[in-house]
C-alpha cells in the first residue's frame, strides 16, 4: 500500500481523535471505563487477527477464553458447574441473562427490578416479551425489599439486583433477594457490570460489603465487565451462569462453522479483548486489583472531603468509587465543564452530577479539577 496515502489517512484520523476527550489526560471524570493498562493494549494488538466465534480455527484463543472465564469463576465464587459467555459488555450480558430466564420459564414475563437499574433493561423490554416492574428505592437508594415482595405474582419471571448501580454505586440487598427468589423459585440475575471487579477486592481490604455473588444460592447469573473496573480494553463483558447446562437454552446449531453449537448473541467476535482481559488478570492478579481498588477508594474519600469543603452536599456517602453531588442545575454545570475540557455526568432524576473515581482519576487530576469546579459552582450560585 502507498505509504504516503497511509500517512495522510492516519493524519486525518489523528485529527478526529484529537476531538475526543481523553482518559489519560484526566479529562473524563464521569465514565465507568478507564484507559486500559499497558499489557491490555499489547495483548489486544497481538490478537487482532482472530475470530473466537469460530473456535476450531483459533484454538489458542479459545483456551485463553476458558482461562479468563476460570478467573471470573473464582472471583465470583461460582460453583464447579458454572459457565460463562463473553460478549461486548454489560448490555449484551444483561440481554443474554433475561433471554436465558425467559427460555427457562417461557410463560412468565414480569421482571422485577429497582428504579436504579441500568437503561439496558429498557432495551431488553423492547426486544423481548418482558414487562419491567420497577420497585422504589429505600432511604439508602437500594431496592426496597418490602416493596419488591409485593410485586411478586404468577407472572413473575425473576428479579434483577444491582451490585454497584450506575448512578450511585449502591449495592442492592442481594442475599435477601436470593432468599426470596429461592422461595418463589424464580430467576435472580445480578448486574455487577461495574461492581463485579470492585466488591470482591473491597472485601479483601476489610470493607463491610454484602455478598453479591454466587455464594448466595439464589443467584442464577451475574454480569461483570472487564472494560470497566477490570481496566481492560473495550469491548468486554461476561455473563456467568450458575449451571452450564442452562446455556443450551440460549444456544443454536451452527452447521457451517467449526463448533456444532454457539451460545449467546454474537457470532463473529475478536479474541483481542479476551486476550487483553486475561492478560490484565494475570498481570495484576488479586493483589494488583486489590491495590488498584484501594487507591480508587482513597481517592474517592479524598474527593468527597474536597467537595464537602467547598460547601456542596452528596446525594449519599459512597459505597464504592462513585460520587454523586447534589446541584440545583446539574445540566448547566456539566455544560460549562465540557467547554473547559472536563466531562462529568448528570443525574437528572436526582438533580445531581456524578464523578467516578476510576484509576485514571488520580489525586493530581482531582487537585486540578476541584478549583475549576468550585469556581463554576460559585459563579452559578450553587455555593
Ligand atoms: N449495568 C450497569 C450497572 C452499568 O453501569 C452499565 C454501564 O454503565 C451497564 C450495565 C451497561 O454496560 P455496557 O455499557 O458495557 O453495555
Coordinates of C-alpha atoms and ligand atoms in Angstrom, one line a residue:
X1 CA 0.0 0.0 0.0
X2 CA 1.1 3.5 -0.8
X3 CA 2.9 4.9 2.3
X4 CA 2.0 8.5 1.5
X5 CA -1.6 7.7 1.3
X6 CA -1.5 5.8 4.6
X7 CA 0.2 8.7 6.3
X8 CA -2.5 11.1 5.0
X9 CA -5.3 8.9 6.3
X10 CA -3.6 8.4 9.7
X11 CA -3.1 12.2 9.9
X12 CA -6.8 12.7 9.3
X13 CA -7.7 10.1 11.9
X14 CA -5.4 11.7 14.4
X15 CA -7.3 15.0 13.9
X16 CA -10.6 13.3 14.6
X17 CA -9.1 11.6 17.6
X18 CA -7.9 14.9 19.0
X19 CA -11.6 15.9 19.3
X20 CA -12.2 13.0 21.7
X21 CA -12.0 13.6 25.4
X22 CA -9.2 11.5 27.0
X23 CA -8.8 9.3 30.0
X24 CA -5.1 9.6 30.1
X25 CA -5.2 13.4 30.1
X26 CA -7.6 13.3 33.1
X27 CA -10.5 14.9 31.3
X28 CA -13.0 12.2 31.8
X29 CA -14.3 12.1 35.3
X30 CA -17.8 10.7 34.8
X31 CA -17.2 7.4 32.9
X32 CA -17.2 3.9 34.3
X33 CA -14.5 3.0 31.8
X34 CA -10.8 3.8 32.0
X35 CA -7.6 3.7 30.0
X36 CA -6.6 0.0 29.5
X37 CA -3.4 -0.8 31.3
X38 CA -0.4 -1.3 29.1
X39 CA -0.4 -5.1 28.9
X40 CA -4.0 -5.0 27.7
X41 CA -3.1 -2.8 24.8
X42 CA -0.2 -5.2 23.8
X43 CA -2.4 -8.3 24.2
X44 CA -5.2 -6.7 22.2
X45 CA -2.8 -5.8 19.3
X46 CA -1.5 -9.4 19.2
X47 CA -4.9 -10.9 18.7
X48 CA -6.4 -8.5 16.2
X49 CA -6.4 -11.2 13.5
X50 CA -8.7 -13.7 15.3
X51 CA -12.3 -14.8 15.4
X52 CA -13.2 -16.6 18.5
X53 CA -16.7 -17.2 17.2
X54 CA -15.1 -20.0 15.1
X55 CA -13.1 -21.6 17.9
X56 CA -11.6 -24.6 16.0
X57 CA -9.9 -22.1 13.7
X58 CA -8.5 -20.3 16.8
X59 CA -8.0 -23.0 19.5
X60 CA -5.3 -20.9 21.3
X61 CA -7.7 -18.0 21.6
X62 CA -10.4 -20.4 22.8
X63 CA -8.0 -21.6 25.5
X64 CA -7.4 -18.1 26.7
X65 CA -11.1 -17.5 26.9
X66 CA -11.5 -20.6 29.1
X67 CA -8.7 -19.4 31.3
X68 CA -10.2 -16.0 31.6
X69 CA -13.6 -17.5 32.5
X70 CA -11.9 -19.6 35.2
X71 CA -10.5 -16.4 36.7
X72 CA -14.1 -14.9 36.8
X73 CA -15.4 -18.1 38.3
X74 CA -13.0 -17.9 41.2
X75 CA -13.6 -14.1 41.6
X76 CA -17.4 -14.6 41.8
X77 CA -17.4 -17.8 44.0
X78 CA -19.1 -19.6 41.1
X79 CA -19.8 -23.4 41.5
X80 CA -18.0 -26.1 39.6
X81 CA -21.0 -26.4 37.2
X82 CA -21.0 -22.8 36.3
X83 CA -20.0 -21.4 32.9
X84 CA -19.7 -18.0 31.2
X85 CA -20.3 -16.3 27.9
X86 CA -18.1 -13.5 26.8
X87 CA -19.6 -10.6 24.8
X88 CA -19.4 -6.9 24.2
X89 CA -20.3 -5.5 27.6
X90 CA -22.9 -5.1 30.3
X91 CA -25.8 -4.5 27.9
X92 CA -25.3 -7.7 26.0
X93 CA -24.8 -9.8 29.1
X94 CA -28.0 -8.4 30.6
X95 CA -29.8 -9.2 27.4
X96 CA -28.5 -12.8 27.5
X97 CA -29.4 -13.2 31.1
X98 CA -33.0 -12.2 30.6
X99 CA -33.1 -14.3 27.4
X100 CA -32.0 -17.3 29.5
X101 CA -34.5 -16.6 32.2
X102 CA -37.3 -16.4 29.6
X103 CA -36.1 -19.7 27.9
X104 CA -36.1 -21.4 31.3
X105 CA -39.6 -20.2 32.1
X106 CA -41.3 -19.1 28.8
X107 CA -44.8 -18.5 30.2
X108 CA -43.6 -15.7 32.6
X109 CA -42.9 -12.2 31.6
X110 CA -42.7 -9.8 34.6
X111 CA -39.2 -8.8 35.6
X112 CA -38.9 -7.1 38.9
X113 CA -36.1 -4.6 39.1
X114 CA -35.0 -1.5 41.1
X115 CA -35.7 2.0 39.8
X116 CA -31.9 2.3 39.7
X117 CA -31.4 -0.4 37.1
X118 CA -29.3 0.4 34.0
X119 CA -31.2 1.5 30.9
X120 CA -30.1 -1.7 29.2
X121 CA -33.2 -3.3 30.7
X122 CA -35.4 -0.9 28.8
X123 CA -33.8 -2.2 25.6
X124 CA -34.5 -5.7 26.8
X125 CA -38.2 -5.0 27.4
X126 CA -38.3 -3.6 23.9
X127 CA -36.5 -6.6 22.3
X128 CA -38.3 -9.3 24.3
X129 CA -41.7 -10.1 25.6
X130 CA -40.9 -8.8 29.0
X131 CA -42.7 -6.3 31.2
X132 CA -40.5 -4.3 33.6
X133 CA -41.9 -3.9 37.1
X134 CA -40.0 -1.2 38.9
X135 CA -39.5 -1.2 42.6
X136 CA -38.9 2.0 44.7
X137 CA -35.6 2.5 46.4
X138 CA -35.3 2.7 50.2
X139 CA -33.6 5.5 52.0
X140 CA -30.2 4.0 51.2
X141 CA -31.1 4.0 47.5
X142 CA -31.3 0.2 47.4
X143 CA -34.2 -1.8 46.0
X144 CA -36.8 -1.8 48.8
X145 CA -37.3 -5.4 49.7
X146 CA -40.8 -5.0 51.2
X147 CA -42.0 -3.3 48.1
X148 CA -40.3 -5.9 45.9
X149 CA -42.1 -8.7 47.7
X150 CA -45.5 -7.0 46.9
X151 CA -44.8 -7.2 43.2
X152 CA -44.5 -11.0 43.0
X153 CA -47.3 -12.8 41.2
X154 CA -48.0 -15.8 39.0
X155 CA -46.4 -14.0 36.0
X156 CA -43.1 -13.2 37.7
X157 CA -40.2 -14.2 35.6
X158 CA -37.5 -13.1 38.0
X159 CA -35.6 -10.3 39.8
X160 CA -32.7 -8.1 38.9
X161 CA -30.4 -6.9 41.6
X162 CA -27.6 -4.4 41.1
X163 CA -24.2 -4.7 42.6
X164 CA -22.9 -1.2 42.0
X165 CA -25.6 1.0 40.5
X166 CA -24.7 3.2 37.6
X167 CA -25.8 6.4 39.3
X168 CA -24.7 5.9 42.8
X169 CA -22.6 2.7 43.1
X170 CA -25.1 1.3 45.6
X171 CA -25.3 -2.5 46.2
X172 CA -28.8 -4.0 46.4
X173 CA -29.6 -6.4 49.2
X174 CA -28.7 -9.4 47.1
X175 CA -28.8 -12.0 49.9
X176 CA -32.4 -11.1 50.7
X177 CA -33.3 -11.2 47.0
X178 CA -31.6 -14.6 46.9
X179 CA -33.8 -15.9 49.7
X180 CA -36.9 -14.5 48.0
X181 CA -36.1 -16.0 44.6
X182 CA -35.3 -19.4 46.1
X183 CA -38.5 -19.4 48.0
X184 CA -40.5 -18.3 45.0
X185 CA -38.5 -20.4 42.6
X186 CA -37.8 -17.5 40.2
X187 CA -34.6 -16.4 38.4
X188 CA -32.3 -13.9 40.0
X189 CA -29.8 -12.0 37.8
X190 CA -27.2 -9.7 39.4
X191 CA -26.0 -6.9 37.3
X192 CA -22.4 -6.4 38.6
X193 CA -21.2 -4.9 35.4
X194 CA -19.4 -2.2 37.4
X195 CA -19.2 -3.6 40.9
X196 CA -18.0 -7.1 39.9
X197 CA -14.4 -6.0 39.7
X198 CA -14.6 -3.9 42.9
X199 CA -16.6 -5.6 45.6
X200 CA -14.5 -8.8 45.9
X201 CA -11.4 -6.6 46.4
X202 CA -13.1 -4.3 48.9
X203 CA -13.8 -7.4 50.9
X204 CA -10.2 -8.2 50.9
X205 CA -9.4 -4.7 52.1
X206 CA -11.8 -5.3 55.1
X207 CA -14.7 -3.1 53.9
X208 CA -18.1 -4.3 55.1
X209 CA -19.8 -5.0 51.8
X210 CA -22.5 -7.6 51.4
X211 CA -22.2 -10.8 49.5
X212 CA -23.4 -10.2 45.9
X213 CA -22.1 -13.3 44.1
X214 CA -22.8 -17.0 43.7
X215 CA -22.2 -17.5 47.4
X216 CA -25.9 -16.6 47.6
X217 CA -27.6 -19.8 46.4
X218 CA -30.5 -18.0 44.7
X219 CA -28.2 -16.0 42.3
X220 CA -28.6 -17.6 38.9
X221 CA -26.4 -15.3 36.8
X222 CA -24.0 -12.4 37.0
X223 CA -23.0 -9.7 34.6
X224 CA -19.4 -8.5 35.0
X225 CA -17.4 -6.1 32.7
X226 CA -13.7 -6.2 32.2
X227 CA -13.9 -2.9 30.3
X228 CA -15.0 -1.0 33.4
X229 CA -13.1 -1.6 36.6
X230 CA -11.3 -4.6 35.1
X231 CA -9.1 -1.9 33.5
X232 CA -9.0 -3.8 30.2
X233 CA -9.9 -2.8 26.7
X234 CA -13.4 -2.2 25.3
X235 CA -15.4 -4.3 24.4
X236 CA -15.5 -7.0 27.0
X237 CA -18.3 -8.1 29.3
X238 CA -19.2 -11.5 30.6
X239 CA -22.3 -13.3 31.7
X240 CA -21.6 -16.0 34.3
X241 CA -24.4 -18.6 34.8
X242 CA -24.7 -21.0 37.8
X243 CA -25.4 -24.1 35.7
X244 CA -23.6 -24.6 32.3
X245 CA -26.5 -26.8 31.1
X246 CA -28.7 -23.7 31.1
X247 CA -26.6 -22.3 28.2
X248 CA -28.1 -25.0 26.0
X249 CA -31.3 -22.9 26.2
X250 CA -29.7 -19.9 24.6
X251 CA -27.6 -21.9 22.0
X252 CA -28.3 -22.5 18.4
X253 CA -26.9 -25.1 15.9
X254 CA -24.1 -23.6 13.8
X255 CA -23.8 -26.0 10.9
X256 CA -21.3 -24.2 8.8
X257 CA -18.6 -23.2 11.3
X258 CA -16.2 -25.3 13.3
X259 CA -18.3 -25.7 16.5
X260 CA -21.6 -27.5 16.4
X261 CA -23.4 -25.0 18.7
X262 CA -23.0 -21.5 19.8
X263 CA -24.4 -19.8 22.9
X264 CA -25.3 -16.2 23.3
X265 CA -25.9 -13.3 20.9
X266 CA -22.7 -12.7 18.9
X267 CA -21.2 -15.0 16.2
X268 CA -18.0 -13.5 14.8
X269 CA -16.1 -11.8 17.6
X270 CA -12.5 -10.9 18.2
X271 CA -10.3 -12.6 20.7
X272 CA -8.4 -9.4 21.2
X273 CA -10.4 -8.0 24.1
X274 CA -10.4 -11.5 25.7
X275 CA -6.7 -11.8 25.5
X276 CA -6.5 -8.3 26.9
X277 CA -8.8 -9.1 29.9
X278 CA -6.9 -12.3 30.6
X279 CA -3.5 -10.5 30.4
X280 CA -4.7 -7.9 32.9
X281 CA -6.0 -10.6 35.2
X282 CA -2.7 -12.5 35.0
X283 CA -0.6 -9.3 35.4
X284 CA -2.5 -7.7 38.2
X285 CA -3.8 -10.8 40.0
X286 CA -5.8 -10.4 43.2
X287 CA -3.1 -8.4 44.8
X288 CA -2.8 -5.9 41.9
X289 CA -6.6 -5.4 41.7
X290 CA -6.8 -5.0 45.5
X291 CA -4.2 -2.3 45.4
X292 CA -5.9 -0.6 42.5
X293 CA -9.3 -0.6 44.3
X294 CA -7.6 0.6 47.5
X295 CA -6.2 3.6 45.5
X296 CA -9.5 4.4 43.9
X297 CA -11.3 4.3 47.3
X298 CA -8.7 6.5 48.9
X299 CA -9.0 9.0 46.1
X300 CA -12.8 8.7 46.4
X301 CA -12.7 9.7 50.1
X302 CA -10.2 12.5 49.2
X303 CA -12.6 13.9 46.6
X304 CA -15.5 13.7 49.0
X305 CA -13.6 15.7 51.5
X306 CA -12.7 18.4 48.9
X307 CA -16.3 18.6 47.6
X308 CA -17.7 18.9 51.2
X309 CA -15.1 21.6 51.9
X310 CA -16.4 23.7 49.1
X311 CA -19.8 23.6 50.6
X312 CA -21.6 21.0 48.3
X313 CA -23.6 18.1 49.6
X314 CA -23.6 14.5 48.4
X315 CA -26.7 12.5 47.5
X316 CA -25.4 9.7 49.7
X317 CA -22.0 8.7 51.1
X318 CA -20.3 6.5 48.5
X319 CA -20.3 2.7 48.9
X320 CA -17.7 2.3 46.1
X321 CA -15.8 4.8 43.9
X322 CA -18.9 6.6 42.6
X323 CA -19.7 10.1 44.0
X324 CA -23.0 11.9 43.3
X325 CA -23.1 15.6 44.2
X326 CA -26.4 17.5 44.7
X327 CA -26.7 20.5 42.4
X328 CA -29.6 22.9 41.6
X329 CA -28.8 22.9 37.9
X330 CA -26.6 19.9 37.1
X331 CA -27.0 20.3 33.3
X332 CA -25.7 23.8 33.4
X333 CA -22.6 22.8 35.4
X334 CA -21.9 19.9 33.1
X335 CA -22.2 22.1 30.0
X336 CA -19.8 24.7 31.4
X337 CA -17.3 22.0 32.5
X338 CA -17.5 20.4 29.0
X339 CA -16.4 23.7 27.5
X340 CA -13.5 23.8 29.8
X341 CA -12.4 20.3 28.8
X342 CA -13.9 18.1 31.6
X343 CA -16.6 15.5 31.3
X344 CA -18.7 14.6 34.3
X345 CA -22.2 13.1 34.1
X346 CA -25.5 14.5 35.2
X347 CA -28.2 12.5 37.0
X348 CA -31.4 14.5 36.3
X349 CA -33.5 12.1 38.4
X350 CA -31.6 13.1 41.5
X351 CA -30.7 16.6 40.5
X352 CA -27.0 15.7 40.8
X353 CA -23.8 15.2 39.0
X354 CA -21.7 12.0 39.1
X355 CA -18.0 11.6 39.3
X356 CA -16.5 8.1 39.1
X357 CA -13.0 7.8 40.6
X358 CA -11.5 5.4 38.1
X359 CA -7.8 4.5 38.2
X360 CA -7.0 7.4 35.7
X361 CA -8.7 9.9 38.1
X362 CA -5.6 10.4 40.2
X363 CA -5.0 12.8 43.1
X364 CA -3.3 15.2 40.7
X365 CA -6.4 15.1 38.4
X366 CA -8.6 15.8 41.4
X367 CA -6.4 18.6 42.6
X368 CA -6.6 20.2 39.1
X369 CA -10.3 19.7 38.8
X370 CA -11.6 20.8 42.2
X371 CA -10.6 24.6 41.9
X372 CA -12.2 24.7 38.5
X373 CA -15.4 23.0 39.7
X374 CA -15.5 25.3 42.7
X375 CA -15.2 28.5 40.6
X376 CA -18.0 27.3 38.3
X377 CA -20.2 26.4 41.2
X378 CA -19.6 29.9 42.8
X379 CA -20.2 31.8 39.6
X380 CA -23.5 29.9 39.0
X381 CA -24.8 30.3 42.6
X382 CA -24.5 26.6 43.5
X383 CA -22.4 27.6 46.6
Ligands
LIG1 N1 -25.1 -2.4 34.0 C1 -24.6 -1.4 34.8 C2 -24.8 -1.5 36.3 C3 -23.9 -0.4 34.2 O1 -23.4 0.6 35.0 C4 -23.7 -0.3 32.8 C5 -23.0 0.7 32.1 O2 -22.5 1.7 32.7 C6 -24.3 -1.4 32.0 C7 -24.9 -2.4 32.7 C8 -24.1 -1.4 30.5 O3 -22.8 -1.8 30.2 P1 -22.3 -1.5 28.7 O4 -22.2 0.0 28.5 O5 -20.9 -2.2 28.8 O6 -23.2 -2.2 27.8

